[in-house]
Amino acid sequence: MRYAETGYNLEIDLSRGNIERVETDPRLTELHLGGLGTNSKILWDRVPPDTEPFSPDNLLIFSTGLLCGTPAPGANRTIVTTYSPQTLLMGYSMMGGFWAPELKYAGYDKVIFRGKSPNLVYVWINNDKVEIRDASHLRGKGAVETAELIRQELKESKAQVAAIGLAGENRVYTASIEQGRSSASRLGLGAVMGDKGIKAIVVRGTKDINLARPAEYMELCNEVLKYIKVREEHPVPGVMTILQGLGSPQEMKHVDEEWHTQNFMWGNARTRKKDYWNKEVEQKWKETQEMVRTRLISCYNCPMKCGAIISVPGISTYMMKCFSKLTYTMAAYSDLDFGFRIAQRATEYGVDGFSTPQVMAFAFELKDAGILTDADFAGCPSDNEGKFYWLLDRIVRREGIGDVLANGTYWAAQQIGKGAEEYAHNNIKKHEQLPLKLGMLNPVYFLMYATGEKINITQIEGQFPQSPFPTMEEREAFIKDWIQVPDEKFKQYLLDWELRGERSNPYYPTVDMSVDIVDWQEMMHYIDDALGVCAGLSSFPLKPPYHIHNYPTFISSATGIDMDEAGLKQVYRRNRNLIRAINVRRGLRRVDEKPPEDHWKKRFPELEEKLLDAYYKFKGWNNQGIPTKETLQELELGYIAEDLEQRGIIKNEQG
Ligand code: SF4
């Protein structure tokens, strides 16, 4: 009997139209848990490193996490994995909502796609019955619209639908996969879905999931719910509003945007508007938000309500969460009303709400600089908002200049030339980041930005505060009930961290402390992404209900696997090294590990090199960021060491 997981994957060969239900190896669950961990193992084993993202040999994996569909609050993440057309490295992106639990209830842990369908199709998974169906009538339809049309067609109002819009169909590198109450947005995974000819994956499941020790497990889940309640009643003082509570930043609940609008950059991540926020703006934005926000909503089995149904008069309803509320507004130097309007169209097109506004602001900057010309923008309206709608339409259709911009700022700049590369200034590993620019280098964030395999600033950070508390009183109050720390030393790190002076950024936290802090934050993200638990209840907020001390019991109780803290840390290290090895085999090296060039005004090249050296050493990697043979062998990844050795990667570059 398999517990927590179903023990079966669906393997779908789109070129042949072949569908198989395949039993999985329980040993792999012990080694990697599920979700991201086993996705990576499959990618390593089955996709050769020289495979192009748009090759039929590339796999596109939709996975549930190990705890998805169990009563654990917030265990609802779908982990989508493939090779990214943007970065050319392994790309993975998570979506919340209801899709993953539904897949488990249908009897599968993962859906693995290979090949390409000659025609546009959708896949209908209805418990044991799985079909590939024609989707030619859905070509060009919006992602949200598609979901609704399919539900009507199948007469299945409870089916969960993950769909792409026009952007995915046209292989736009910022295409997302939309799923009603969430999306897998980053790294262009929607483009791979479109390339494979899949318009949507529709799931309905009504089976049960087995738990190894159900009574104990329910007790653990109840403790989490109780803790959430206590935390909600006691917001963390001294940090910005969206970080005080739990959940992913609850942008739809809060209207106080002073910090974002004054600290994040406007336009192509260039201009800071230090005096933007005032009482008048606050009142106007409050009215706008409250007028369009019909109700706050949650993902499957979660009380947090991080998202909202947005209903702007005259256009159809959609769901919005998190920072996309501001990305279009700030890229276009506009206001919140515009942000809510254009986000609806962007959601139907299925594009990443972080990258796409950056691409558009980049294009208009190139026009102002004379690098792109009036001819490139023939027919473009002159008003600021009209310009953005016009360009968004061209990008998702790959028309004219939109065809170049559809490849994201990095690749578009290469294609445009004439110095355009200078304007694609906010990327990490070819992927657009949030437009945050700061003054003084933060050593912890430097490491996370430079080395994170998620290649996505916002989904790496976590449980250690982003900046020091000004007074000792505040620090002491914070550490008092800080039960989540893996080691007591982190409390001292925080107590000693000052805003100014010797014990402040960039030299404090020290190099070794910074490495420790990053390792803790990474560990929690890797575990969440294998278990399918939302980062908003674990790795992202301060003092979350899930942490390294209670996760092992959750895993044991759900799966029957004998897990303790040391064992869980070992699984994390195994998965971390496996993903690193996949990217190393695709060519990732130290030279690629850097934050956006102008992310901080004050940089410290010598210190940054020391940070990278120490981080690599801590991880058991060589000075190029390549795992050593010994590290891999210790983690039962000897087969990877052999492969890297055969390719000359370890032998030639070690040391
Ligand atoms: S914390 Fe928010 S984003 Fe996470 S599962 Fe709950 S509602 Fe969804």
XYZ file of C-alpha atoms and ligand atoms in Angstrom:
663
model
C 0.000 0.000 0.000
C 1.318 3.481 -0.895
C 0.603 6.296 1.533
C 0.185 10.039 0.755
C 1.148 9.379 -2.864
C -0.831 7.277 -5.320
C 2.210 5.404 -6.612
C 1.243 5.994 -10.253
C 2.243 8.482 -12.936
C 0.522 9.142 -16.220
C 2.921 9.011 -19.159
C 1.554 10.676 -22.276
C 3.375 10.514 -25.599
C 1.831 13.298 -27.642
C 3.536 12.325 -30.897
C 1.985 8.858 -30.843
C -1.150 9.646 -28.880
C -0.140 6.983 -26.375
C -1.282 7.071 -22.730
C 0.158 4.802 -20.019
C -0.419 4.488 -16.290
C 2.952 3.599 -14.804
C 3.694 2.419 -11.283
C 6.525 4.337 -9.638
C 9.410 3.172 -7.476
C 8.768 3.834 -3.735
C 12.530 3.998 -3.156
C 12.601 7.227 -5.176
C 10.089 8.760 -2.783
C 12.367 7.910 0.129
C 15.321 9.489 -1.650
C 13.657 12.593 -3.115
C 10.176 12.837 -1.522
C 7.968 13.905 -4.469
C 7.179 17.049 -6.478
C 10.324 18.891 -7.448
C 12.577 16.132 -6.080
C 11.273 13.301 -8.254
C 10.670 15.656 -11.207
C 14.388 16.441 -11.178
C 15.317 12.790 -11.012
C 13.131 12.093 -14.071
C 14.614 15.035 -15.962
C 18.156 13.882 -15.158
C 17.474 10.274 -16.160
C 15.438 10.831 -19.273
C 16.290 14.101 -20.972
C 19.803 14.340 -22.423
C 21.579 17.584 -21.499
C 21.819 18.833 -25.080
C 18.030 18.700 -25.584
C 16.504 21.966 -26.778
C 13.483 23.238 -24.787
C 11.315 22.957 -27.904
C 12.547 19.496 -28.849
C 9.999 16.658 -28.751
C 12.498 14.915 -26.442
C 12.087 17.572 -23.762
C 9.686 16.447 -21.049
C 7.001 18.629 -19.521
C 6.127 17.329 -16.069
C 3.107 18.344 -14.008
C 3.590 16.989 -10.519
C 1.741 17.003 -7.259
C 3.814 17.347 -4.107
C 4.051 14.426 -1.718
C 1.524 15.875 0.754
C -0.870 17.356 -1.826
C -4.442 16.300 -1.311
C -3.841 15.182 2.278
C -5.533 17.290 4.982
C -2.327 19.314 5.543
C -3.340 22.984 5.181
C -1.854 24.595 2.083
C -0.628 21.324 0.534
C -1.872 22.160 -2.931
C 1.097 23.034 -5.144
C 1.542 21.744 -8.682
C 5.213 21.716 -9.613
C 5.757 22.109 -13.353
C 9.205 21.191 -14.622
C 10.957 21.260 -17.994
C 13.905 22.931 -19.731
C 13.185 26.648 -19.933
C 13.324 28.420 -23.303
C 14.363 31.597 -21.476
C 17.307 30.389 -19.444
C 17.983 27.116 -21.319
C 18.439 25.619 -17.842
C 16.034 23.508 -15.829
C 12.900 25.577 -15.280
C 10.395 24.920 -12.553
C 7.466 26.942 -11.428
C 4.751 26.256 -8.889
C 1.048 26.906 -8.992
C -1.443 26.793 -6.147
C -5.181 26.497 -6.586
C -6.883 23.122 -6.787
C -5.262 21.248 -9.672
C -2.717 19.105 -7.806
C -5.120 17.722 -5.154
C -7.598 16.909 -7.937
C -4.914 14.952 -9.812
C -4.136 12.941 -6.691
C -7.835 12.192 -6.254
C -7.894 11.007 -9.874
C -5.188 8.499 -8.922
C -1.921 10.006 -10.202
C 1.115 11.748 -8.718
C 2.415 13.206 -11.979
C 1.537 13.695 -15.629
C 4.629 13.409 -17.801
C 4.391 14.641 -21.384
C 6.840 13.781 -24.136
C 6.755 14.320 -27.899
C 4.546 16.856 -29.638
C 0.985 16.677 -30.805
C 0.522 17.482 -34.512
C -2.750 19.300 -33.653
C -3.839 21.439 -30.714
C -5.316 19.137 -28.068
C -6.487 19.057 -24.508
C -6.076 16.170 -22.130
C -9.080 15.015 -20.122
C -8.212 13.016 -17.013
C -11.373 11.695 -15.402
C -10.254 9.192 -12.758
C -9.243 6.061 -14.710
C -10.428 7.391 -18.042
C -7.831 9.525 -19.818
C -8.315 10.975 -23.282
C -6.478 13.261 -25.663
C -9.157 15.430 -27.269
C -9.193 17.857 -30.151
C -8.820 21.510 -29.076
C -8.873 23.190 -32.490
C -12.058 25.064 -31.489
C -10.136 26.547 -28.536
C -7.258 27.969 -30.585
C -6.726 31.621 -29.730
C -9.066 31.528 -26.744
C -8.071 33.081 -23.435
C -6.764 30.846 -20.671
C -9.648 31.576 -18.281
C -12.171 31.432 -21.115
C -10.762 28.061 -22.216
C -11.273 26.590 -18.758
C -14.891 27.699 -18.745
C -15.579 26.415 -22.272
C -14.091 23.018 -21.460
C -16.098 22.677 -18.254
C -19.261 23.407 -20.215
C -18.288 21.036 -23.017
C -17.628 18.208 -20.566
C -20.527 19.178 -18.295
C -18.078 18.946 -15.403
C -18.320 22.087 -13.325
C -15.894 20.641 -10.767
C -13.106 19.808 -13.231
C -9.836 21.638 -12.593
C -8.229 23.110 -15.700
C -4.651 24.225 -16.333
C -4.601 26.080 -19.652
C -2.509 28.338 -21.827
C -3.654 31.413 -23.709
C -2.462 32.883 -26.972
C 1.026 33.512 -25.584
C 1.633 29.822 -24.890
C 0.237 28.791 -28.264
C 2.700 31.177 -29.914
C 5.631 30.023 -27.783
C 6.144 33.423 -26.156
C 9.029 32.985 -23.697
C 7.108 34.690 -20.909
C 4.016 32.504 -21.378
C 2.391 31.184 -18.227
C 0.142 28.249 -17.431
C -3.061 29.585 -15.886
C -5.279 27.690 -13.572
C -8.131 29.895 -12.411
C -6.856 30.498 -8.911
C -3.161 30.405 -9.612
C -0.580 30.131 -12.364
C 2.850 28.696 -13.114
C 4.220 31.906 -14.506
C 7.968 32.095 -14.422
C 10.540 30.830 -16.934
C 8.285 30.340 -19.956
C 6.828 26.944 -19.145
C 3.607 27.912 -20.971
C 5.656 28.179 -24.168
C 6.783 24.561 -23.802
C 3.178 23.508 -23.210
C 2.156 25.361 -26.391
C 5.048 23.843 -28.310
C 3.820 20.402 -27.349
C 0.385 21.327 -28.682
C -1.413 21.138 -25.332
C -4.062 23.793 -24.838
C -5.235 22.486 -21.474
C -5.053 19.644 -18.984
C -8.385 18.961 -17.347
C -8.720 16.827 -14.221
C -11.542 15.369 -12.199
C -10.819 12.932 -9.390
C -13.013 11.324 -6.776
C -10.765 8.707 -5.177
C -9.242 8.649 -1.716
C -5.656 9.016 -0.599
C -4.276 6.674 2.058
C -2.460 7.976 5.090
C -0.086 5.830 7.136
C -1.219 7.123 10.552
C -4.403 9.129 9.945
C -5.359 9.994 13.548
C -1.884 11.315 14.347
C -1.791 13.183 11.047
C -5.090 14.944 11.726
C -3.734 16.008 15.097
C -0.689 17.555 13.387
C -2.902 19.360 10.873
C -5.043 20.751 13.667
C -1.931 22.076 15.398
C -0.974 23.905 12.213
C -4.433 25.455 11.957
C -4.262 26.537 15.586
C -0.834 28.080 15.071
C -2.063 29.961 11.977
C -4.826 31.458 14.080
C -2.418 32.526 16.809
C -0.036 34.051 14.256
C -2.861 35.946 12.589
C -3.815 37.374 15.957
C -0.192 38.406 16.575
C 1.236 40.120 13.480
C 5.031 40.555 13.552
C 5.703 44.152 14.601
C 8.388 46.293 12.970
C 8.203 44.820 9.459
C 6.245 46.038 6.434
C 2.534 45.236 6.371
C 2.650 42.400 3.828
C 5.291 40.562 5.879
C 3.508 40.770 9.205
C 1.205 37.817 8.668
C 1.296 34.484 6.872
C 0.472 33.517 3.308
C 1.950 34.783 0.104
C 2.052 38.586 0.312
C -1.595 39.538 0.606
C -1.627 42.316 -1.882
C -5.355 42.006 -2.483
C -6.120 42.510 1.175
C -3.790 45.440 1.843
C -3.855 48.808 0.158
C -0.804 50.287 1.850
C 1.678 50.327 -1.043
C 4.020 53.000 0.255
C 6.957 50.625 0.463
C 6.532 49.077 -2.984
C 5.754 52.266 -4.876
C 8.622 54.188 -3.303
C 11.281 51.486 -3.176
C 10.620 49.461 -6.313
C 11.523 51.029 -9.631
C 9.119 52.348 -12.240
C 9.486 51.975 -16.019
C 12.258 49.644 -17.136
C 13.442 49.208 -13.551
C 14.993 52.680 -13.671
C 13.157 55.368 -11.778
C 12.443 55.587 -8.103
C 9.521 57.786 -7.091
C 10.450 58.583 -3.525
C 7.536 60.901 -2.866
C 4.876 59.014 -4.771
C 2.777 57.789 -1.885
C 0.553 60.237 -0.024
C -2.870 60.321 1.582
C -4.569 61.252 -1.669
C -3.022 58.345 -3.622
C -3.799 55.985 -0.765
C -7.460 56.979 -0.759
C -7.730 56.713 -4.547
C -6.057 53.283 -4.643
C -8.208 52.078 -1.770
C -11.357 53.039 -3.648
C -10.094 51.424 -6.867
C -9.150 48.188 -5.148
C -12.327 47.912 -3.134
C -14.462 48.625 -6.161
C -13.021 45.794 -8.307
C -12.243 43.245 -5.571
C -15.384 41.132 -5.346
C -14.068 38.733 -2.736
C -10.890 37.310 -1.271
C -10.196 33.669 -2.107
C -7.914 30.833 -1.031
C -6.275 27.864 -2.675
C -7.381 24.317 -1.819
C -7.582 23.652 1.918
C -6.091 26.895 3.138
C -7.595 29.621 5.315
C -5.283 32.406 4.150
C -7.183 34.047 1.251
C -4.168 35.491 -0.573
C -5.942 36.036 -3.877
C -9.032 37.905 -4.981
C -11.683 37.717 -7.626
C -11.352 40.903 -9.619
C -14.295 42.234 -11.513
C -13.641 45.401 -13.494
C -16.804 46.825 -15.097
C -16.967 45.970 -18.795
C -14.425 43.130 -18.804
C -14.643 39.563 -17.616
C -13.759 38.428 -14.130
C -10.336 37.033 -13.239
C -8.232 36.132 -10.247
C -5.298 38.226 -9.070
C -2.768 37.654 -6.361
C 0.437 39.051 -5.096
C 2.591 41.680 -6.753
C 1.131 41.550 -10.295
C -1.236 44.185 -8.970
C 1.602 46.701 -9.318
C 3.864 45.415 -12.078
C 1.932 46.823 -15.062
C 1.051 49.994 -13.195
C 4.663 50.756 -12.359
C 6.149 49.653 -15.692
C 3.783 52.049 -17.490
C 4.069 54.912 -14.956
C 0.326 54.642 -14.571
C -2.077 54.052 -11.698
C -3.814 51.138 -10.042
C -6.950 51.237 -12.185
C -4.836 50.585 -15.296
C -3.031 47.750 -13.474
C -6.290 45.947 -12.718
C -7.559 46.414 -16.284
C -4.532 45.262 -18.229
C -3.913 42.333 -15.861
C -7.231 40.849 -16.993
C -6.130 40.829 -20.628
C -2.695 39.528 -19.659
C -4.257 36.678 -17.650
C -6.373 35.617 -20.626
C -3.308 35.767 -22.888
C -1.445 33.762 -20.254
C 1.721 35.741 -19.603
C 3.972 36.118 -16.599
C 2.907 39.276 -14.766
C 6.447 39.974 -13.558
C 8.444 39.573 -16.792
C 5.986 40.872 -19.378
C 5.652 44.451 -18.063
C 9.443 44.579 -17.909
C 9.704 43.503 -21.535
C 7.299 46.246 -22.584
C 8.994 48.981 -20.541
C 12.328 47.828 -22.013
C 10.926 48.207 -25.550
C 9.690 51.738 -24.944
C 13.034 52.687 -23.460
C 14.749 51.371 -26.590
C 12.399 53.504 -28.652
C 13.237 56.611 -26.616
C 16.920 55.818 -27.077
C 16.473 55.553 -30.855
C 17.488 51.883 -30.903
C 14.003 50.823 -31.906
C 12.367 53.139 -34.432
C 8.958 54.617 -35.238
C 8.650 51.992 -37.963
C 8.820 49.289 -35.268
C 5.872 50.951 -33.549
C 3.779 51.869 -36.595
C 0.159 52.107 -35.458
C 1.018 52.330 -31.769
C -1.179 54.852 -29.873
C 0.599 57.731 -28.201
C -0.996 57.568 -24.757
C 0.891 55.678 -22.110
C -1.708 53.047 -21.357
C -2.771 52.557 -24.975
C 0.881 51.896 -25.834
C 1.066 49.039 -23.359
C -2.139 47.384 -24.577
C -0.942 47.718 -28.169
C 2.427 46.160 -27.465
C 0.994 43.357 -25.317
C -1.267 42.391 -28.235
C 1.732 42.290 -30.604
C 3.911 40.273 -28.240
C 1.422 37.483 -27.649
C 0.713 37.270 -31.394
C 4.397 37.557 -32.284
C 3.584 40.312 -34.744
C 6.237 42.772 -35.978
C 8.486 43.939 -33.167
C 6.350 41.799 -30.844
C 7.959 38.729 -32.395
C 11.379 39.822 -31.148
C 10.130 40.994 -27.752
C 8.272 37.718 -27.241
C 11.666 36.159 -26.502
C 12.143 38.258 -23.358
C 14.578 41.110 -22.810
C 17.792 39.080 -22.925
C 17.186 37.344 -26.247
C 15.430 40.369 -27.774
C 18.448 42.543 -26.930
C 20.788 40.048 -28.621
C 18.618 40.099 -31.703
C 18.170 43.897 -31.819
C 21.852 44.694 -31.151
C 22.905 48.379 -31.453
C 23.609 48.509 -27.731
C 20.211 47.122 -26.694
C 22.005 44.709 -24.346
C 22.651 47.601 -21.941
C 18.914 48.032 -21.524
C 18.256 44.404 -20.595
C 19.750 45.193 -17.231
C 17.469 43.471 -14.770
C 18.043 39.794 -15.490
C 19.470 36.850 -13.652
C 20.502 34.009 -15.937
C 18.544 35.654 -18.802
C 15.338 35.904 -16.745
C 13.618 39.192 -15.835
C 13.446 40.001 -12.146
C 11.296 42.290 -10.075
C 12.353 45.928 -10.497
C 13.843 46.316 -7.040
C 17.022 48.372 -6.762
C 18.729 49.119 -3.489
C 21.676 50.987 -2.038
C 23.913 48.756 0.032
C 24.785 45.171 -0.884
C 23.029 42.638 1.334
C 25.299 39.568 1.529
C 22.461 37.090 2.152
C 20.433 38.361 -0.784
C 23.535 38.511 -2.969
C 24.004 34.788 -2.484
C 20.354 33.952 -2.988
C 20.110 35.990 -6.188
C 23.367 34.695 -7.576
C 23.045 31.002 -6.838
C 19.333 30.196 -6.568
C 18.305 27.465 -8.964
C 14.760 28.852 -9.060
C 16.291 31.865 -10.814
C 13.615 33.944 -9.247
C 14.319 36.355 -6.415
C 10.878 36.345 -4.870
C 10.711 32.617 -4.406
C 14.025 32.098 -2.673
C 13.870 34.412 0.316
C 12.348 33.339 3.581
C 12.289 32.983 7.302
C 15.180 35.225 8.319
C 14.133 38.924 8.450
C 15.054 40.979 5.397
C 16.631 43.766 7.446
C 17.716 44.294 11.068
C 15.346 45.541 13.735
C 16.495 48.989 14.908
C 16.430 48.350 18.664
C 17.647 45.535 20.914
C 14.216 45.449 22.525
C 12.579 44.627 19.198
C 15.176 41.968 18.442
C 14.741 40.312 21.805
C 10.991 40.340 21.397
C 11.324 38.754 17.934
C 13.551 35.862 18.979
C 11.490 34.998 22.054
C 9.063 32.693 20.263
C 11.214 31.969 17.189
C 10.692 28.214 17.275
C 11.393 27.783 13.558
C 15.183 28.302 13.729
C 17.093 25.125 12.847
C 19.828 26.183 15.270
C 19.973 28.636 18.173
C 22.887 30.475 16.524
C 20.468 32.237 14.172
C 19.006 34.095 17.133
C 22.402 35.548 17.958
C 22.933 36.514 14.298
C 19.744 38.551 14.485
C 20.475 40.052 17.908
C 23.848 41.359 16.706
C 22.648 42.689 13.352
C 22.661 46.503 13.281
C 21.355 49.082 10.833
C 24.677 50.898 10.828
C 28.256 50.450 11.942
C 30.523 47.429 12.003
C 27.750 44.914 12.391
C 25.681 46.007 9.414
C 25.533 45.173 5.704
C 27.619 44.390 3.732
C 30.064 42.822 6.219
C 27.448 41.609 8.670
C 26.009 39.015 8.634
C 29.546 37.742 8.056
C 30.399 35.520 5.095
C 29.907 32.323 7.089
C 26.713 33.542 8.716
C 25.326 34.565 5.333
C 25.968 31.086 3.992
C 24.206 29.561 7.011
C 21.180 31.810 6.565
C 20.911 31.108 2.834
C 21.196 27.382 3.442
C 18.319 27.484 5.933
C 16.102 29.464 3.550
C 16.930 27.224 0.604
C 16.331 24.116 2.655
C 12.778 25.160 3.455
C 11.983 26.028 -0.167
C 13.352 22.712 -1.423
C 11.315 20.783 1.122
C 8.121 22.734 0.356
C 8.564 22.188 -3.361
C 8.956 18.444 -2.878
C 5.991 18.211 -0.504
C 3.774 20.594 -2.493
C 3.172 22.834 0.496
C 2.655 26.507 -0.285
C 5.702 28.644 0.526
C 3.240 31.129 2.037
C 2.798 28.790 4.993
C 6.383 27.678 5.270
C 9.495 28.954 3.533
C 8.425 32.504 2.702
C 6.939 34.257 5.772
C 8.406 34.956 9.178
C 7.460 32.409 11.843
C 5.375 30.040 9.716
C 3.425 27.001 10.946
C 5.578 24.489 9.019
C 9.274 24.288 9.815
C 12.209 21.914 9.975
C 11.176 20.618 13.406
C 7.611 19.537 12.591
C 8.007 18.559 8.922
C 9.684 15.179 9.643
C 6.705 14.062 11.754
C 4.302 15.207 9.050
C 6.170 13.161 6.457
C 6.424 10.046 8.640
C 2.828 10.215 9.681
C 1.517 10.710 6.141
C 3.793 8.303 4.271
C 5.047 5.788 6.813
C 8.622 6.690 5.813
C 10.847 6.810 8.874
C 11.954 10.453 8.742
C 13.813 12.621 11.234
C 15.418 16.053 10.933
C 18.787 14.704 9.877
C 17.159 12.529 7.246
C 15.094 15.400 5.897
C 18.137 17.639 5.671
C 19.861 14.898 3.703
C 16.935 14.717 1.250
C 17.141 18.483 0.831
C 20.869 18.307 0.100
C 20.294 15.458 -2.346
C 17.652 17.395 -4.267
C 19.708 20.594 -4.186
C 22.712 18.796 -5.652
C 20.657 16.928 -8.213
C 19.205 20.155 -9.607
C 22.597 21.811 -9.535
C 24.021 18.857 -11.475
C 21.271 19.113 -14.115
C 22.163 22.751 -14.673
C 25.900 22.147 -14.538
C 25.447 19.515 -17.229
C 23.641 22.231 -19.249
C 26.641 24.540 -18.871
C 25.940 26.550 -15.695
C 29.168 27.898 -14.153
C 30.325 30.481 -11.624
C 30.390 33.217 -14.254
C 26.586 32.936 -14.544
C 26.018 33.354 -10.814
C 25.391 37.033 -10.348
C 22.542 39.360 -9.461
C 21.374 42.065 -11.892
C 24.371 44.361 -12.463
C 22.712 47.441 -10.951
C 20.662 45.766 -8.238
C 22.730 47.523 -5.557
C 24.405 50.892 -5.944
C 27.255 49.901 -3.644
C 28.999 46.714 -4.712
C 31.939 44.929 -3.108
C 33.586 42.662 -5.711
C 36.109 41.152 -3.310
C 33.478 40.346 -0.701
C 31.153 38.922 -3.346
C 33.856 36.519 -4.510
C 34.434 35.466 -0.902
C 30.725 34.866 -0.445
C 30.573 32.659 -3.524
C 33.718 30.754 -2.478
C 32.325 30.111 0.995
C 28.905 29.112 -0.311
C 30.368 26.636 -2.796
C 32.634 25.187 -0.140
C 29.774 24.818 2.316
C 27.766 22.983 -0.332
C 30.623 20.622 -1.155
C 31.113 22.102 -4.627
C 34.279 23.179 -6.394
C 35.065 26.802 -7.149
C 32.988 26.673 -10.330
C 29.893 25.665 -8.396
C 30.120 22.027 -9.522
C 29.339 19.341 -6.925
C 32.406 17.266 -6.139
C 32.499 13.513 -6.546
C 32.652 13.052 -2.771
C 29.588 15.222 -2.176
C 27.587 13.347 -4.780
C 28.644 9.949 -3.498
C 27.755 10.861 0.072
C 24.244 11.745 -1.109
C 23.733 8.477 -3.014
C 24.196 10.363 -6.266
C 27.242 8.402 -7.386
C 25.644 7.878 -10.812
C 25.728 11.651 -11.312
C 29.399 11.808 -10.361
C 30.114 9.109 -12.938
C 28.192 10.964 -15.621
C 29.914 14.283 -14.887
C 33.253 12.516 -14.869
C 32.586 10.829 -18.204
C 31.734 14.202 -19.680
C 34.970 15.635 -18.294
C 33.087 18.158 -16.178
C 34.354 17.022 -12.799
C 37.835 15.991 -13.903
C 38.521 19.016 -16.038
C 37.121 21.716 -13.852
C 37.469 20.534 -10.282
C 39.604 22.843 -8.212
S -1.131 30.723 1.794
Fe -2.208 31.842 0.162
S -1.154 31.262 -1.764
Fe -0.647 29.776 -0.126
S -2.113 28.103 -0.300
Fe -2.917 29.553 1.179
S -4.246 30.917 -0.018
Fe -2.914 29.851 -1.480
